[in-house]
PDB file of C-alpha atoms in Angstrom:
ATOM      1  CA  MET A 418      91.475  87.692 111.168  1.00 73.00           C
ATOM      2  CA  PRO A 419      93.129  87.999 107.769  1.00 87.00           C
ATOM      3  CA  ARG A 420      96.895  87.388 107.202  1.00 94.00           C
ATOM      4  CA  TYR A 421      98.699  90.416 106.078  1.00 97.00           C
ATOM      5  CA  LEU A 422     101.406  90.850 103.556  1.00 98.00           C
ATOM      6  CA  VAL A 423     103.203  94.420 102.944  1.00 98.00           C
ATOM      7  CA  PHE A 424     105.033  95.143  99.764  1.00 98.00           C
ATOM      8  CA  THR A 425     106.949  98.504  99.524  1.00 98.00           C
ATOM      9  CA  ASP A 426     109.162 100.527  97.479  1.00 98.00           C
ATOM     10  CA  LEU A 427     112.111 101.814  98.804  1.00 97.00           C
ATOM     11  CA  ASP A 428     113.761 105.256  97.605  1.00 93.00           C
ATOM     12  CA  GLY A 429     111.517 108.153  98.461  1.00 94.00           C
ATOM     13  CA  CYS A 430     108.943 105.940  99.992  1.00 96.00           C
ATOM     14  CA  LEU A 431     110.279 103.544 103.153  1.00 98.00           C
ATOM     15  CA  LEU A 432     113.494 105.547 102.676  1.00 96.00           C
ATOM     16  CA  ASP A 433     114.044 109.212 102.817  1.00 94.00           C
ATOM     17  CA  SER A 434     114.824 110.539  99.236  1.00 89.00           C
ATOM     18  CA  ARG A 435     117.543 112.631 100.170  1.00 89.00           C
ATOM     19  CA  THR A 436     119.163 110.773 103.252  1.00 90.00           C
ATOM     20  CA  TYR A 437     117.993 107.307 102.579  1.00 91.00           C
ATOM     21  CA  SER A 438     117.000 107.089 106.135  1.00 95.00           C
ATOM     22  CA  PHE A 439     114.009 104.957 107.515  1.00 97.00           C
ATOM     23  CA  ASP A 440     114.208 106.298 110.915  1.00 97.00           C
ATOM     24  CA  ALA A 441     110.567 107.961 110.428  1.00 98.00           C
ATOM     25  CA  ALA A 442     109.096 104.660 109.608  1.00 98.00           C
ATOM     26  CA  ARG A 443     110.670 102.579 112.605  1.00 97.00           C
ATOM     27  CA  PRO A 444     107.366 102.654 114.684  1.00 98.00           C
ATOM     28  CA  ALA A 445     105.485 100.943 111.737  1.00 98.00           C
ATOM     29  CA  LEU A 446     108.177  98.411 111.355  1.00 97.00           C
ATOM     30  CA  GLU A 447     108.424  97.551 114.815  1.00 97.00           C
ATOM     31  CA  ARG A 448     104.467  96.884 114.765  1.00 97.00           C
ATOM     32  CA  LEU A 449     104.793  94.733 111.834  1.00 97.00           C
ATOM     33  CA  GLN A 450     107.497  92.797 113.230  1.00 96.00           C
ATOM     34  CA  SER A 451     105.472  91.991 116.354  1.00 96.00           C
ATOM     35  CA  ASN A 452     102.786  91.123 114.454  1.00 95.00           C
ATOM     36  CA  HIS A 453     104.564  88.763 112.202  1.00 95.00           C
ATOM     37  CA  ILE A 454     103.506  90.554 109.050  1.00 97.00           C
ATOM     38  CA  PRO A 455     106.069  89.945 106.478  1.00 97.00           C
ATOM     39  CA  VAL A 456     107.319  92.925 104.524  1.00 98.00           C
ATOM     40  CA  VAL A 457     108.567  92.536 100.692  1.00 98.00           C
ATOM     41  CA  LEU A 458     111.158  95.029  99.445  1.00 98.00           C
ATOM     42  CA  VAL A 459     110.478  96.184  95.983  1.00 98.00           C
ATOM     43  CA  SER A 460     112.598  98.455  94.162  1.00 97.00           C
ATOM     44  CA  SER A 461     114.242  99.607  90.975  1.00 95.00           C
ATOM     45  CA  LYS A 462     117.260  99.102  93.008  1.00 96.00           C
ATOM     46  CA  THR A 463     119.830  96.104  92.148  1.00 97.00           C
ATOM     47  CA  ARG A 464     120.376  92.906  94.430  1.00 98.00           C
ATOM     48  CA  ALA A 465     123.802  94.411  95.347  1.00 97.00           C
ATOM     49  CA  GLU A 466     122.168  97.731  96.543  1.00 96.00           C
ATOM     50  CA  ILE A 467     119.196  95.811  98.258  1.00 97.00           C
ATOM     51  CA  GLU A 468     121.553  93.498 100.348  1.00 97.00           C
ATOM     52  CA  PRO A 469     123.348  95.941 102.528  1.00 95.00           C
ATOM     53  CA  LEU A 470     119.725  97.718 102.998  1.00 95.00           C
ATOM     54  CA  ARG A 471     118.373  94.304 104.308  1.00 96.00           C
ATOM     55  CA  ARG A 472     120.976  94.286 106.889  1.00 95.00           C
ATOM     56  CA  HIS A 473     120.213  97.735 108.257  1.00 94.00           C
ATOM     57  CA  LEU A 474     116.668  97.321 108.344  1.00 95.00           C
ATOM     58  CA  ASN A 475     117.075  93.443 109.829  1.00 94.00           C
ATOM     59  CA  HIS A 476     115.212  92.325 106.861  1.00 96.00           C
ATOM     60  CA  GLN A 477     114.652  88.667 106.515  1.00 94.00           C
ATOM     61  CA  GLY A 478     112.194  88.100 103.632  1.00 96.00           C
ATOM     62  CA  PRO A 479     112.164  87.984 100.122  1.00 98.00           C
ATOM     63  CA  PHE A 480     112.880  91.150  97.837  1.00 98.00           C
ATOM     64  CA  ILE A 481     112.045  92.331  94.542  1.00 98.00           C
ATOM     65  CA  VAL A 482     114.727  93.949  92.227  1.00 98.00           C
ATOM     66  CA  GLU A 483     114.906  96.148  89.148  1.00 98.00           C
ATOM     67  CA  ASN A 484     111.520  96.868  88.873  1.00 97.00           C
ATOM     68  CA  GLY A 485     110.331  93.124  88.821  1.00 98.00           C
ATOM     69  CA  GLY A 486     113.212  91.947  86.915  1.00 98.00           C
ATOM     70  CA  ALA A 487     113.460  88.936  89.469  1.00 98.00           C
ATOM     71  CA  VAL A 488     112.388  87.808  92.965  1.00 98.00           C
ATOM     72  CA  PHE A 489     114.981  86.779  95.371  1.00 98.00           C
ATOM     73  CA  VAL A 490     113.654  84.557  98.241  1.00 98.00           C
ATOM     74  CA  PRO A 491     116.104  83.731 101.036  1.00 97.00           C
ATOM     75  CA  SER A 492     116.316  79.874 101.289  1.00 94.00           C
ATOM     76  CA  GLY A 493     114.176  78.222 103.785  1.00 94.00           C
ATOM     77  CA  THR A 494     111.538  81.059 103.504  1.00 96.00           C
ATOM     78  CA  PHE A 495     108.853  78.395 102.067  1.00 96.00           C
ATOM     79  CA  ASP A 496     108.403  74.825 102.775  1.00 95.00           C
ATOM     80  CA  PHE A 497     108.000  73.694  99.143  1.00 94.00           C
ATOM     81  CA  PRO A 498     110.170  74.051  95.839  1.00 91.00           C
ATOM     82  CA  MET A 499     109.301  77.150  93.712  1.00 92.00           C
ATOM     83  CA  GLU A 500     108.221  76.799  90.289  1.00 89.00           C
ATOM     84  CA  ARG A 501     110.451  78.366  87.941  1.00 91.00           C
ATOM     85  CA  ALA A 502     112.980  79.155  90.526  1.00 96.00           C
ATOM     86  CA  ARG A 503     117.029  78.572  90.443  1.00 95.00           C
ATOM     87  CA  ARG A 504     119.574  78.429  93.227  1.00 95.00           C
ATOM     88  CA  ARG A 505     121.906  81.186  93.323  1.00 94.00           C
ATOM     89  CA  ALA A 506     124.024  81.712  96.656  1.00 91.00           C
ATOM     90  CA  SER A 507     121.518  81.318  99.469  1.00 93.00           C
ATOM     91  CA  TYR A 508     118.574  82.315  97.526  1.00 97.00           C
ATOM     92  CA  GLN A 509     115.726  80.813  95.066  1.00 97.00           C
ATOM     93  CA  VAL A 510     115.647  83.363  92.122  1.00 98.00           C
ATOM     94  CA  ILE A 511     112.732  83.723  90.087  1.00 98.00           C
ATOM     95  CA  GLU A 512     113.613  85.832  86.932  1.00 98.00           C
ATOM     96  CA  PHE A 513     110.998  87.827  84.910  1.00 98.00           C
ATOM     97  CA  GLY A 514     113.344  90.480  83.213  1.00 97.00           C
ATOM     98  CA  THR A 515     115.357  90.859  79.990  1.00 98.00           C
ATOM     99  CA  PRO A 516     119.255  90.525  80.291  1.00 98.00           C
ATOM    100  CA  TYR A 517     120.987  93.755  81.062  1.00 98.00           C
ATOM    101  CA  ALA A 518     123.269  93.309  77.720  1.00 98.00           C
ATOM    102  CA  MET A 519     120.150  93.035  75.599  1.00 98.00           C
ATOM    103  CA  LEU A 520     118.766  96.367  76.828  1.00 98.00           C
ATOM    104  CA  ARG A 521     121.804  98.468  76.648  1.00 98.00           C
ATOM    105  CA  ASP A 522     122.113  97.292  72.792  1.00 97.00           C
ATOM    106  CA  VAL A 523     118.457  98.428  72.433  1.00 97.00           C
ATOM    107  CA  LEU A 524     118.798 101.475  74.267  1.00 97.00           C
ATOM    108  CA  LYS A 525     121.737 102.166  71.787  1.00 96.00           C
ATOM    109  CA  GLN A 526     119.736 101.269  68.858  1.00 97.00           C
ATOM    110  CA  ILE A 527     116.964 103.816  69.726  1.00 97.00           C
ATOM    111  CA  GLU A 528     119.832 106.299  70.393  1.00 95.00           C
ATOM    112  CA  ASP A 529     121.045 106.328  66.892  1.00 95.00           C
ATOM    113  CA  SER A 530     117.450 106.048  65.547  1.00 95.00           C
ATOM    114  CA  VAL A 531     116.199 109.449  67.299  1.00 94.00           C
ATOM    115  CA  GLY A 532     119.793 111.109  66.892  1.00 92.00           C
ATOM    116  CA  THR A 533     119.675 112.562  70.587  1.00 91.00           C
ATOM    117  CA  PRO A 534     122.135 111.057  73.248  1.00 90.00           C
ATOM    118  CA  LEU A 535     120.403 108.708  75.792  1.00 93.00           C
ATOM    119  CA  LEU A 536     122.472 108.684  78.980  1.00 93.00           C
ATOM    120  CA  GLY A 537     122.034 105.142  80.560  1.00 95.00           C
ATOM    121  CA  PHE A 538     123.502 103.886  83.618  1.00 94.00           C
ATOM    122  CA  GLY A 539     126.001 102.078  81.623  1.00 94.00           C
ATOM    123  CA  ASP A 540     127.101 105.423  80.172  1.00 95.00           C
ATOM    124  CA  LEU A 541     127.387 107.276  83.465  1.00 95.00           C
ATOM    125  CA  SER A 542     130.273 107.335  85.564  1.00 96.00           C
ATOM    126  CA  ILE A 543     130.460 106.635  89.195  1.00 97.00           C
ATOM    127  CA  ASP A 544     130.746 110.382  89.657  1.00 97.00           C
ATOM    128  CA  ASP A 545     127.954 111.260  87.864  1.00 95.00           C
ATOM    129  CA  ILE A 546     125.717 108.935  89.622  1.00 95.00           C
ATOM    130  CA  MET A 547     126.698 110.301  92.972  1.00 94.00           C
ATOM    131  CA  GLU A 548     125.768 113.841  91.506  1.00 94.00           C
ATOM    132  CA  LEU A 549     122.624 112.694  90.114  1.00 92.00           C
ATOM    133  CA  THR A 550     121.299 110.552  93.052  1.00 90.00           C
ATOM    134  CA  GLY A 551     122.966 111.597  96.111  1.00 88.00           C
ATOM    135  CA  LEU A 552     124.361 108.133  96.658  1.00 90.00           C
ATOM    136  CA  SER A 553     127.931 107.685  98.504  1.00 93.00           C
ATOM    137  CA  ARG A 554     130.375 106.261  96.185  1.00 96.00           C
ATOM    138  CA  GLU A 555     130.266 102.482  97.680  1.00 96.00           C
ATOM    139  CA  ALA A 556     126.545 102.856  96.924  1.00 94.00           C
ATOM    140  CA  ALA A 557     126.770 104.341  93.294  1.00 95.00           C
ATOM    141  CA  LEU A 558     129.186 101.225  92.687  1.00 97.00           C
ATOM    142  CA  LEU A 559     126.442  98.809  93.774  1.00 97.00           C
ATOM    143  CA  ALA A 560     123.628 100.671  91.467  1.00 96.00           C
ATOM    144  CA  LYS A 561     125.997  99.950  88.513  1.00 96.00           C
ATOM    145  CA  LEU A 562     125.563  96.236  89.061  1.00 97.00           C
ATOM    146  CA  ARG A 563     122.394  95.996  86.827  1.00 97.00           C
ATOM    147  CA  GLU A 564     120.999  92.755  85.614  1.00 98.00           C
ATOM    148  CA  TYR A 565     117.417  93.778  84.215  1.00 98.00           C
ATOM    149  CA  ASP A 566     116.817  97.059  83.901  1.00 97.00           C
ATOM    150  CA  GLU A 567     118.333 100.135  82.455  1.00 97.00           C
ATOM    151  CA  PRO A 568     117.822 103.547  83.936  1.00 96.00           C
ATOM    152  CA  TYR A 569     118.063 106.529  81.407  1.00 96.00           C
ATOM    153  CA  LEU A 570     118.077 110.316  81.014  1.00 94.00           C
ATOM    154  CA  VAL A 571     116.850 111.987  77.941  1.00 92.00           C
ATOM    155  CA  ARG A 572     118.493 115.153  76.932  1.00 85.00           C
ATOM    156  CA  GLY A 573     115.929 117.048  74.608  1.00 83.00           C
ATOM    157  CA  PRO A 574     112.575 118.268  74.463  1.00 88.00           C
ATOM    158  CA  GLU A 575     109.396 116.124  75.526  1.00 91.00           C
ATOM    159  CA  THR A 576     108.922 115.115  71.858  1.00 93.00           C
ATOM    160  CA  ILE A 577     111.898 113.253  71.798  1.00 94.00           C
ATOM    161  CA  ALA A 578     111.413 111.512  74.951  1.00 93.00           C
ATOM    162  CA  ALA A 579     108.066 110.445  73.616  1.00 95.00           C
ATOM    163  CA  GLU A 580     109.550 109.096  70.600  1.00 96.00           C
ATOM    164  CA  VAL A 581     112.108 107.197  72.942  1.00 97.00           C
ATOM    165  CA  ARG A 582     109.038 105.603  74.597  1.00 96.00           C
ATOM    166  CA  ARG A 583     107.321 104.934  71.486  1.00 97.00           C
ATOM    167  CA  GLN A 584     110.347 103.090  70.047  1.00 97.00           C
ATOM    168  CA  ILE A 585     110.721 101.039  73.216  1.00 98.00           C
ATOM    169  CA  ILE A 586     107.273  99.747  72.984  1.00 97.00           C
ATOM    170  CA  MET A 587     107.807  99.117  69.202  1.00 97.00           C
ATOM    171  CA  ARG A 588     110.587  96.845  70.273  1.00 97.00           C
ATOM    172  CA  GLY A 589     108.615  94.745  72.523  1.00 97.00           C
ATOM    173  CA  LEU A 590     110.124  96.084  75.693  1.00 98.00           C
ATOM    174  CA  GLN A 591     108.564  98.484  78.244  1.00 97.00           C
ATOM    175  CA  TRP A 592     109.388 101.452  79.777  1.00 97.00           C
ATOM    176  CA  THR A 593     108.565 103.159  83.241  1.00 95.00           C
ATOM    177  CA  LYS A 594     109.376 106.128  85.432  1.00 92.00           C
ATOM    178  CA  GLY A 595     110.948 106.530  88.975  1.00 85.00           C
ATOM    179  CA  TRP A 596     111.517 109.530  90.934  1.00 75.00           C
ATOM    180  CA  ARG A 597     114.879 110.726  88.905  1.00 83.00           C
ATOM    181  CA  PHE A 598     114.960 108.444  85.721  1.00 92.00           C
ATOM    182  CA  PHE A 599     112.957 106.676  83.068  1.00 95.00           C
ATOM    183  CA  HIS A 600     113.660 102.899  83.002  1.00 97.00           C
ATOM    184  CA  LEU A 601     113.948 100.552  80.303  1.00 98.00           C
ATOM    185  CA  THR A 602     112.856  96.890  80.999  1.00 98.00           C
ATOM    186  CA  GLY A 603     111.659  93.771  79.550  1.00 98.00           C
ATOM    187  CA  LEU A 604     107.983  92.728  80.072  1.00 97.00           C
ATOM    188  CA  ASN A 605     108.292  92.713  83.781  1.00 97.00           C
ATOM    189  CA  ASP A 606     106.903  94.970  86.623  1.00 97.00           C
ATOM    190  CA  LYS A 607     106.657  95.068  90.356  1.00 98.00           C
ATOM    191  CA  GLY A 608     103.055  93.906  90.532  1.00 98.00           C
ATOM    192  CA  GLN A 609     103.688  90.864  88.303  1.00 97.00           C
ATOM    193  CA  ALA A 610     106.744  89.690  90.912  1.00 98.00           C
ATOM    194  CA  ALA A 611     104.418  90.606  93.608  1.00 98.00           C
ATOM    195  CA  LEU A 612     101.539  88.504  92.604  1.00 98.00           C
ATOM    196  CA  LYS A 613     103.790  85.477  92.361  1.00 97.00           C
ATOM    197  CA  LEU A 614     105.059  85.961  95.992  1.00 98.00           C
ATOM    198  CA  LEU A 615     101.554  86.494  97.212  1.00 98.00           C
ATOM    199  CA  HIS A 616     100.830  82.857  95.471  1.00 96.00           C
ATOM    200  CA  CYS A 617     103.968  81.645  97.623  1.00 96.00           C
ATOM    201  CA  TYR A 618     102.665  83.106 100.792  1.00 97.00           C
ATOM    202  CA  LYS A 619      99.101  81.706 100.448  1.00 95.00           C
ATOM    203  CA  ARG A 620     100.345  78.193  99.953  1.00 94.00           C
ATOM    204  CA  GLN A 621     102.554  78.385 102.765  1.00 95.00           C
ATOM    205  CA  TRP A 622      99.937  79.796 105.116  1.00 94.00           C
ATOM    206  CA  ASN A 623      97.347  77.186 103.974  1.00 91.00           C
ATOM    207  CA  MET A 624      99.556  73.991 104.367  1.00 86.00           C
ATOM    208  CA  ASP A 625      98.256  73.617 107.930  1.00 77.00           C
ATOM    209  CA  GLY A 626      94.756  72.653 106.182  1.00 77.00           C
ATOM    210  CA  GLU A 627      93.043  75.973 106.954  1.00 81.00           C
ATOM    211  CA  GLN A 628      92.201  78.561 104.202  1.00 83.00           C
ATOM    212  CA  HIS A 629      93.462  81.878 105.418  1.00 82.00           C
ATOM    213  CA  GLU A 630      92.155  84.938 103.893  1.00 92.00           C
ATOM    214  CA  VAL A 631      95.138  87.304 102.800  1.00 95.00           C
ATOM    215  CA  GLU A 632      95.010  91.032 102.680  1.00 97.00           C
ATOM    216  CA  THR A 633      97.763  92.769 100.594  1.00 98.00           C
ATOM    217  CA  VAL A 634      99.240  96.399 101.139  1.00 98.00           C
ATOM    218  CA  GLY A 635     101.378  98.361  98.517  1.00 98.00           C
ATOM    219  CA  ILE A 636     103.288 101.351  99.187  1.00 98.00           C
ATOM    220  CA  GLY A 637     104.812 103.442  96.401  1.00 97.00           C
ATOM    221  CA  ASP A 638     105.515 106.914  95.272  1.00 96.00           C
ATOM    222  CA  SER A 639     105.827 106.919  91.626  1.00 94.00           C
ATOM    223  CA  LEU A 640     104.713 105.760  88.229  1.00 94.00           C
ATOM    224  CA  ASN A 641     107.061 102.418  88.156  1.00 95.00           C
ATOM    225  CA  ASP A 642     104.861 101.400  91.493  1.00 97.00           C
ATOM    226  CA  LEU A 643     101.863 101.900  89.492  1.00 97.00           C
ATOM    227  CA  PRO A 644     101.617  97.732  88.541  1.00 97.00           C
ATOM    228  CA  LEU A 645     102.313  97.225  92.208  1.00 98.00           C
ATOM    229  CA  LEU A 646      99.497  99.347  93.424  1.00 98.00           C
ATOM    230  CA  LEU A 647      97.049  97.794  91.165  1.00 98.00           C
ATOM    231  CA  ALA A 648      98.042  94.381  92.456  1.00 98.00           C
ATOM    232  CA  VAL A 649      97.221  94.869  95.902  1.00 98.00           C
ATOM    233  CA  ASP A 650      94.233  95.339  98.119  1.00 97.00           C
ATOM    234  CA  HIS A 651      95.197  98.658  99.983  1.00 98.00           C
ATOM    235  CA  PRO A 652      97.252 100.717  97.589  1.00 98.00           C
ATOM    236  CA  VAL A 653      99.111 103.288  99.406  1.00 98.00           C
ATOM    237  CA  LEU A 654     100.730 106.444  97.941  1.00 98.00           C
ATOM    238  CA  VAL A 655     103.050 108.600  99.827  1.00 98.00           C
ATOM    239  CA  GLN A 656     103.960 112.240  99.136  1.00 97.00           C
ATOM    240  CA  LYS A 657     107.032 113.227  97.219  1.00 95.00           C
ATOM    241  CA  PRO A 658     109.629 115.511  98.612  1.00 94.00           C
ATOM    242  CA  ASP A 659     107.730 118.911  97.384  1.00 95.00           C
ATOM    243  CA  GLY A 660     104.457 117.486  99.360  1.00 96.00           C
ATOM    244  CA  SER A 661     102.697 116.690  96.080  1.00 96.00           C
ATOM    245  CA  TYR A 662     101.385 113.068  94.966  1.00 96.00           C
ATOM    246  CA  ASP A 663     102.304 111.647  91.463  1.00 94.00           C
ATOM    247  CA  ARG A 664      99.776 112.666  89.402  1.00 93.00           C
ATOM    248  CA  ASP A 665     100.229 109.299  87.093  1.00 91.00           C
ATOM    249  CA  ILE A 666      99.376 107.236  89.886  1.00 95.00           C
ATOM    250  CA  ASP A 667      95.064 106.640  89.448  1.00 92.00           C
ATOM    251  CA  VAL A 668      94.308 103.454  91.370  1.00 95.00           C
ATOM    252  CA  PRO A 669      90.787 102.706  92.920  1.00 93.00           C
ATOM    253  CA  GLN A 670      90.624 103.014  96.492  1.00 95.00           C
ATOM    254  CA  LEU A 671      93.819 104.516  96.589  1.00 98.00           C
ATOM    255  CA  ILE A 672      94.989 105.918 100.308  1.00 97.00           C
ATOM    256  CA  HIS A 673      96.855 109.208 100.111  1.00 97.00           C
ATOM    257  CA  ALA A 674      99.497 108.952 103.035  1.00 97.00           C
ATOM    258  CA  PRO A 675      99.663 111.987 104.794  1.00 96.00           C
ATOM    259  CA  GLY A 676     103.393 112.548 104.735  1.00 97.00           C
ATOM    260  CA  ILE A 677     106.298 112.597 102.698  1.00 97.00           C
ATOM    261  CA  GLY A 678     108.251 109.184 102.015  1.00 96.00           C
ATOM    262  CA  PRO A 679     108.971 107.414 105.431  1.00 98.00           C
ATOM    263  CA  VAL A 680     106.760 109.811 107.469  1.00 98.00           C
ATOM    264  CA  GLY A 681     103.855 109.060 105.165  1.00 98.00           C
ATOM    265  CA  TRP A 682     104.892 105.327 105.075  1.00 98.00           C
ATOM    266  CA  ASN A 683     104.460 105.206 109.004  1.00 98.00           C
ATOM    267  CA  HIS A 684     101.290 106.817 109.217  1.00 98.00           C
ATOM    268  CA  ALA A 685      99.868 104.515 106.564  1.00 98.00           C
ATOM    269  CA  ILE A 686     100.963 101.324 108.128  1.00 98.00           C
ATOM    270  CA  LEU A 687      99.928 102.317 111.505  1.00 97.00           C
ATOM    271  CA  ASP A 688      96.599 103.274 110.358  1.00 96.00           C
ATOM    272  CA  LEU A 689      95.873 100.290 108.691  1.00 95.00           C
ATOM    273  CA  LEU A 690      96.950  98.165 111.609  1.00 95.00           C
ATOM    274  CA  ASN A 691      94.661  99.939 114.025  1.00 93.00           C
ATOM    275  CA  LEU A 692      91.537  99.385 111.827  1.00 89.00           C
ATOM    276  CA  ALA A 693      92.483  95.843 111.646  1.00 85.00           C
ATOM    277  CA  ALA A 694      93.108  95.486 115.306  1.00 76.00           C
TER     278      ALA A 694
END
């Protein structure tokens, strides 16, 4: 039997897009825990946002922040030193992203170039973020503590939005899109970070001298999950709040989960585990 490793997006996926609840996914989460299958959280959220969620989820494993900006691995997860990692509090951290201050500078340069206001998280008040996302005040404060990724909104026609994206690429950076915002990032993504962790898990599991087959599952709902879905063996797409699937996701052997957010998440995981049994 192969070993399994699950990578999952959070907002609109494991977490309900409106209530941020994961109750609908509890049966699958409990099944994964009982089968000792690691779950890696992969999000556009900040480390400060993910840490309280980990406590609610009783999550003990690694997590990936800000669209692959960095991998945070709790100390003691692996029995070997991780390459390129540095110690930060109780974590080993591997950074892939561009520092946030540089991203803010680039966004302002592009704003001047296109002559249209670009509203980044750094420009928004806590009240603005609460209104746009439905987050509580405390959660909105944590969402502002960004290190590698600048979410932004374009106030203008699609031609302006396309020009912004063109200028981002011209400057050697990347853009992607989540459910609510575009994101300006460095040359990092969720798939790159997931593959780094997959390498570490394979090394850990093979330390007993056996070569264990490892199968990966990736679950997402938006364009920023595309690199992750391309990197895994079993890519899963859950439905958006209106019941649709993101049309920008085109991945071989894509599994369309029958349900919105955590409902679809739960169905997909239980179906895959039943097939593997």
